[in-house]
mmCIF file of C-alpha atoms in Angstrom:
data_model
loop_
_atom_site.group_PDB
_atom_site.id
_atom_site.type_symbol
_atom_site.label_atom_id
_atom_site.label_comp_id
_atom_site.label_asym_id
_atom_site.label_seq_id
_atom_site.Cartn_x
_atom_site.Cartn_y
_atom_site.Cartn_z
ATOM 1 C CA GLN A 205 70.670 26.484 -148.061
ATOM 2 C CA LYS A 206 69.077 29.458 -149.769
ATOM 3 C CA GLU A 207 71.606 32.129 -150.570
ATOM 4 C CA VAL A 208 71.925 35.725 -151.602
ATOM 5 C CA GLU A 209 75.216 36.698 -153.228
ATOM 6 C CA GLN A 210 76.800 40.079 -153.740
ATOM 7 C CA ASN A 211 80.236 41.245 -154.778
ATOM 8 C CA SER A 212 81.803 42.739 -151.645
ATOM 9 C CA GLY A 213 83.591 45.507 -153.552
ATOM 10 C CA PRO A 214 84.607 48.153 -152.946
ATOM 11 C CA LEU A 215 82.956 49.564 -156.022
ATOM 12 C CA SER A 216 84.417 52.974 -156.789
ATOM 13 C CA VAL A 217 82.631 55.430 -159.055
ATOM 14 C CA PRO A 218 83.257 59.123 -159.731
ATOM 15 C CA GLU A 219 80.771 61.707 -158.529
ATOM 16 C CA GLY A 220 77.941 62.119 -161.019
ATOM 17 C CA ALA A 221 78.327 58.653 -162.538
ATOM 18 C CA ILE A 222 75.893 55.751 -162.424
ATOM 19 C CA ALA A 223 76.639 53.116 -159.804
ATOM 20 C CA SER A 224 75.414 49.618 -160.575
ATOM 21 C CA LEU A 225 75.074 47.092 -157.750
ATOM 22 C CA ASN A 226 74.163 43.492 -158.418
ATOM 23 C CA CYS A 227 72.725 40.628 -156.421
ATOM 24 C CA THR A 228 71.900 37.031 -157.295
ATOM 25 C CA TYR A 229 69.747 34.632 -155.326
ATOM 26 C CA SER A 230 69.299 30.893 -155.284
ATOM 27 C CA ASP A 231 65.517 30.323 -155.312
ATOM 28 C CA ARG A 232 63.664 31.107 -158.522
ATOM 29 C CA GLY A 233 60.299 31.113 -156.741
ATOM 30 C CA SER A 234 61.170 34.019 -154.434
ATOM 31 C CA GLN A 235 58.761 36.941 -154.452
ATOM 32 C CA SER A 236 60.139 39.812 -152.381
ATOM 33 C CA PHE A 237 63.399 41.693 -152.859
ATOM 34 C CA PHE A 238 64.906 44.606 -151.000
ATOM 35 C CA TRP A 239 67.855 46.958 -150.985
ATOM 36 C CA TYR A 240 69.038 48.322 -147.654
ATOM 37 C CA ARG A 241 71.762 50.929 -147.223
ATOM 38 C CA GLN A 242 74.149 50.882 -144.267
ATOM 39 C CA TYR A 243 76.508 53.732 -143.511
ATOM 40 C CA SER A 244 79.655 52.853 -141.608
ATOM 41 C CA GLY A 245 78.866 52.424 -137.923
ATOM 42 C CA LYS A 246 75.135 52.788 -138.472
ATOM 43 C CA SER A 247 72.160 50.487 -138.821
ATOM 44 C CA PRO A 248 70.612 49.409 -142.143
ATOM 45 C CA GLU A 249 67.779 51.409 -143.669
ATOM 46 C CA LEU A 250 65.445 50.438 -146.494
ATOM 47 C CA ILE A 251 65.987 52.118 -149.868
ATOM 48 C CA MET A 252 63.902 50.091 -152.285
ATOM 49 C CA SER A 253 61.631 47.093 -152.457
ATOM 50 C CA ILE A 254 60.603 45.288 -155.654
ATOM 51 C CA TYR A 255 58.236 42.411 -156.188
ATOM 52 C CA SER A 256 57.693 42.013 -159.951
ATOM 53 C CA ASN A 257 59.939 41.755 -162.987
ATOM 54 C CA GLY A 258 61.156 44.983 -164.507
ATOM 55 C CA ASP A 259 62.270 48.337 -163.197
ATOM 56 C CA LYS A 260 61.099 50.381 -160.245
ATOM 57 C CA GLU A 261 62.287 53.942 -159.932
ATOM 58 C CA ASP A 262 62.429 56.199 -156.883
ATOM 59 C CA GLY A 263 64.303 59.425 -157.355
ATOM 60 C CA ARG A 264 67.906 58.660 -158.262
ATOM 61 C CA PHE A 265 67.450 54.977 -157.434
ATOM 62 C CA THR A 266 66.217 52.262 -159.787
ATOM 63 C CA ALA A 267 65.756 48.655 -158.767
ATOM 64 C CA GLN A 268 65.705 46.044 -161.521
ATOM 65 C CA LEU A 269 64.404 42.510 -161.107
ATOM 66 C CA ASN A 270 64.847 39.560 -163.452
ATOM 67 C CA LYS A 271 63.316 36.467 -161.891
ATOM 68 C CA ALA A 272 64.203 34.168 -164.794
ATOM 69 C CA SER A 273 67.881 34.973 -164.317
ATOM 70 C CA GLN A 274 67.536 35.260 -160.553
ATOM 71 C CA TYR A 275 69.152 38.613 -160.141
ATOM 72 C CA VAL A 276 68.192 41.973 -158.753
ATOM 73 C CA SER A 277 70.186 45.144 -159.240
ATOM 74 C CA LEU A 278 70.252 48.679 -157.920
ATOM 75 C CA LEU A 279 71.239 51.624 -160.079
ATOM 76 C CA ILE A 280 72.143 54.935 -158.493
ATOM 77 C CA ARG A 281 72.160 57.818 -160.952
ATOM 78 C CA ASP A 282 74.152 61.009 -160.414
ATOM 79 C CA SER A 283 76.098 59.359 -157.585
ATOM 80 C CA GLN A 284 77.019 61.623 -154.700
ATOM 81 C CA PRO A 285 79.686 61.241 -152.001
ATOM 82 C CA SER A 286 76.784 60.852 -149.547
ATOM 83 C CA ASP A 287 75.871 57.620 -151.355
ATOM 84 C CA SER A 288 79.106 56.041 -150.110
ATOM 85 C CA ALA A 289 77.892 53.164 -147.960
ATOM 86 C CA THR A 290 77.411 49.415 -147.964
ATOM 87 C CA TYR A 291 74.359 48.232 -149.880
ATOM 88 C CA LEU A 292 72.657 45.067 -148.657
ATOM 89 C CA CYS A 293 70.459 42.960 -150.887
ATOM 90 C CA ALA A 294 67.740 40.980 -149.072
ATOM 91 C CA VAL A 295 65.334 38.325 -150.280
ATOM 92 C CA ARG A 296 62.283 36.740 -148.728
ATOM 93 C CA PHE A 297 62.514 33.185 -149.989
ATOM 94 C CA THR A 298 59.399 31.206 -150.824
ATOM 95 C CA GLY A 299 58.696 28.684 -148.089
ATOM 96 C CA GLY A 300 61.368 30.200 -145.912
ATOM 97 C CA GLY A 301 59.075 31.490 -143.230
ATOM 98 C CA ASN A 302 58.574 35.122 -142.383
ATOM 99 C CA LYS A 303 62.211 36.116 -142.589
ATOM 100 C CA LEU A 304 64.681 37.875 -144.836
ATOM 101 C CA THR A 305 68.004 36.516 -146.030
ATOM 102 C CA PHE A 306 70.633 39.179 -146.572
ATOM 103 C CA GLY A 307 73.655 39.197 -148.810
ATOM 104 C CA THR A 308 77.026 40.206 -147.416
ATOM 105 C CA GLY A 309 76.737 43.665 -148.969
ATOM 106 C CA THR A 310 78.613 45.710 -151.557
ATOM 107 C CA GLN A 311 80.664 48.661 -150.401
ATOM 108 C CA LEU A 312 80.221 51.691 -152.659
ATOM 109 C CA LYS A 313 82.663 54.582 -152.710
ATOM 110 C CA VAL A 314 81.764 57.719 -154.626
ATOM 111 C CA GLU A 315 84.869 59.751 -155.296
ATOM 112 C CA LEU A 316 85.097 63.497 -155.837
ATOM 113 C CA GLU B 235 59.884 59.890 -132.344
ATOM 114 C CA ALA B 236 59.351 56.467 -133.903
ATOM 115 C CA GLN B 237 62.280 54.298 -133.012
ATOM 116 C CA VAL B 238 63.766 50.966 -132.021
ATOM 117 C CA THR B 239 65.992 51.094 -128.965
ATOM 118 C CA GLN B 240 68.538 48.555 -127.783
ATOM 119 C CA ASN B 241 70.417 48.287 -124.527
ATOM 120 C CA PRO B 242 73.223 48.071 -123.831
ATOM 121 C CA ARG B 243 74.985 49.552 -126.849
ATOM 122 C CA TYR B 244 78.303 48.026 -125.890
ATOM 123 C CA LEU B 245 79.001 45.035 -123.679
ATOM 124 C CA ILE B 246 82.132 43.128 -122.778
ATOM 125 C CA THR B 247 81.550 39.934 -120.830
ATOM 126 C CA VAL B 248 83.153 36.600 -120.072
ATOM 127 C CA THR B 249 82.346 33.119 -121.269
ATOM 128 C CA GLY B 250 79.382 31.554 -119.526
ATOM 129 C CA LYS B 251 77.960 34.655 -117.846
ATOM 130 C CA LYS B 252 74.300 34.976 -118.780
ATOM 131 C CA LEU B 253 73.265 38.218 -120.404
ATOM 132 C CA THR B 254 70.203 39.869 -121.896
ATOM 133 C CA VAL B 255 70.091 42.485 -124.624
ATOM 134 C CA THR B 256 66.853 44.426 -124.590
ATOM 135 C CA CYS B 257 64.955 45.695 -127.605
ATOM 136 C CA SER B 258 61.942 47.965 -127.563
ATOM 137 C CA GLN B 259 59.914 49.657 -130.303
ATOM 138 C CA ASN B 260 57.270 52.363 -130.048
ATOM 139 C CA MET B 261 55.633 51.877 -133.458
ATOM 140 C CA ASN B 262 53.130 49.188 -132.446
ATOM 141 C CA HIS B 263 54.772 46.781 -134.877
ATOM 142 C CA GLU B 264 53.776 43.133 -134.822
ATOM 143 C CA TYR B 265 56.990 41.813 -136.365
ATOM 144 C CA MET B 266 60.299 41.936 -134.494
ATOM 145 C CA SER B 267 63.589 40.277 -135.277
ATOM 146 C CA TRP B 268 67.154 39.845 -134.099
ATOM 147 C CA TYR B 269 70.167 39.790 -136.436
ATOM 148 C CA ARG B 270 73.867 39.439 -135.964
ATOM 149 C CA GLN B 271 76.368 41.026 -138.308
ATOM 150 C CA ASP B 272 79.862 39.652 -138.788
ATOM 151 C CA PRO B 273 82.576 40.667 -141.284
ATOM 152 C CA GLY B 274 82.359 38.560 -144.427
ATOM 153 C CA LEU B 275 79.153 36.879 -143.284
ATOM 154 C CA GLY B 276 76.757 39.769 -143.525
ATOM 155 C CA LEU B 277 73.531 40.138 -141.602
ATOM 156 C CA ARG B 278 72.101 36.847 -140.372
ATOM 157 C CA GLN B 279 68.756 36.376 -138.680
ATOM 158 C CA ILE B 280 68.731 34.775 -135.225
ATOM 159 C CA TYR B 281 65.058 34.744 -134.205
ATOM 160 C CA TYR B 282 61.929 36.563 -135.178
ATOM 161 C CA SER B 283 58.471 37.105 -133.738
ATOM 162 C CA MET B 284 55.200 37.658 -135.550
ATOM 163 C CA ASN B 285 53.385 38.850 -132.419
ATOM 164 C CA VAL B 286 53.116 38.363 -128.666
ATOM 165 C CA GLU B 287 53.996 34.798 -127.664
ATOM 166 C CA VAL B 288 54.789 33.866 -131.308
ATOM 167 C CA THR B 289 58.473 33.327 -132.044
ATOM 168 C CA ASP B 290 60.399 31.319 -134.611
ATOM 169 C CA LYS B 291 63.975 30.460 -135.442
ATOM 170 C CA GLY B 292 65.970 32.310 -138.022
ATOM 171 C CA ASP B 293 69.089 30.989 -139.707
ATOM 172 C CA VAL B 294 71.470 31.020 -136.711
ATOM 173 C CA PRO B 295 69.431 30.414 -133.513
ATOM 174 C CA GLU B 296 71.899 28.149 -131.670
ATOM 175 C CA GLY B 297 72.993 29.574 -128.331
ATOM 176 C CA TYR B 298 70.245 32.204 -128.176
ATOM 177 C CA LYS B 299 66.804 32.503 -126.640
ATOM 178 C CA VAL B 300 64.070 35.072 -127.081
ATOM 179 C CA SER B 301 60.727 35.876 -125.569
ATOM 180 C CA ARG B 302 57.839 38.119 -126.600
ATOM 181 C CA LYS B 303 55.624 38.790 -123.621
ATOM 182 C CA GLU B 304 54.714 42.333 -124.645
ATOM 183 C CA LYS B 305 54.236 43.678 -128.132
ATOM 184 C CA ARG B 306 56.840 46.410 -127.755
ATOM 185 C CA ASN B 307 59.671 44.313 -126.272
ATOM 186 C CA PHE B 308 61.744 41.486 -127.712
ATOM 187 C CA PRO B 309 64.762 40.650 -125.536
ATOM 188 C CA LEU B 310 67.640 38.467 -126.722
ATOM 189 C CA ILE B 311 69.056 36.115 -124.100
ATOM 190 C CA LEU B 312 72.464 34.454 -124.166
ATOM 191 C CA GLU B 313 72.364 31.955 -121.318
ATOM 192 C CA SER B 314 75.979 30.827 -121.643
ATOM 193 C CA PRO B 315 77.809 33.161 -124.022
ATOM 194 C CA SER B 316 80.852 31.906 -125.886
ATOM 195 C CA PRO B 317 83.543 33.809 -127.826
ATOM 196 C CA ASN B 318 81.952 32.860 -131.163
ATOM 197 C CA GLN B 319 78.973 34.997 -130.172
ATOM 198 C CA THR B 320 81.140 38.096 -130.280
ATOM 199 C CA SER B 321 79.334 40.173 -132.876
ATOM 200 C CA LEU B 322 77.286 43.262 -133.686
ATOM 201 C CA TYR B 323 73.625 42.630 -132.924
ATOM 202 C CA PHE B 324 70.673 44.460 -134.438
ATOM 203 C CA CYS B 325 67.046 44.373 -133.437
ATOM 204 C CA ALA B 326 64.450 45.313 -136.046
ATOM 205 C CA SER B 327 60.707 45.757 -136.221
ATOM 206 C CA ALA B 328 58.158 45.947 -139.033
ATOM 207 C CA LEU B 329 54.458 46.382 -139.497
ATOM 208 C CA GLY B 330 52.922 42.934 -139.837
ATOM 209 C CA ARG B 331 55.609 40.888 -141.531
ATOM 210 C CA ALA B 332 59.208 40.615 -142.691
ATOM 211 C CA ASP B 333 58.738 42.083 -146.154
ATOM 212 C CA ASN B 334 57.361 45.344 -144.920
ATOM 213 C CA GLU B 335 60.024 47.943 -144.191
ATOM 214 C CA GLN B 336 62.155 46.834 -141.288
ATOM 215 C CA PHE B 337 63.307 49.540 -138.878
ATOM 216 C CA PHE B 338 66.584 48.721 -137.201
ATOM 217 C CA GLY B 339 67.841 49.643 -133.778
ATOM 218 C CA PRO B 340 71.275 51.250 -133.326
ATOM 219 C CA GLY B 341 73.044 47.966 -132.659
ATOM 220 C CA THR B 342 74.730 46.306 -129.696
ATOM 221 C CA ARG B 343 78.385 45.432 -129.940
ATOM 222 C CA LEU B 344 79.043 42.377 -127.817
ATOM 223 C CA THR B 345 82.456 40.986 -126.956
ATOM 224 C CA VAL B 346 82.702 37.652 -125.161
ATOM 225 C CA LEU B 347 86.132 36.934 -123.689
#
């Protein structure tokens, strides 16, 4: 069974701090990695995708991928209360068909 | 407005009574998918479709059926619902394949008594 693991949290950070969210996955050959954000009572929405080792930046968000260690992380700089949500890591596993496997999500709380 | 719609949004039913949850997208996406979301278990894929008449099982397909007769529609069918299918269901669509951005519908909260 191919798995995606996340710490469920909640992760609490003060406003303006850097929030660091981590995700590990079970298949070293996987190629596609995603971070979705889900506000309470709402549907998930894509924040970042990353396909190669290293960092990918988009505004206040940076995704980091380390395939050798099988982890992907999401950094949120200058965290705002509006960033409070659950962050879902998703992986498209090699040989797993055309589907995504999601982690259980990490709840982030940004406190004033 | 580009969107994925689901109906109904809320449904309470009884064990064994067949039901259908509809999903429609207006973005001309080839890829459509159904997920269920449960506390502690996260978002799990039920079925997906690459295009009209092309469907495949996800990770938790037991007890569900799907069909894709038109590109825009991807209904989820529970022929004999059971209480363990009580969940929050999301439909999603994407251009071409799963690892393009998936756009999610608003969700359907189903309770099976």
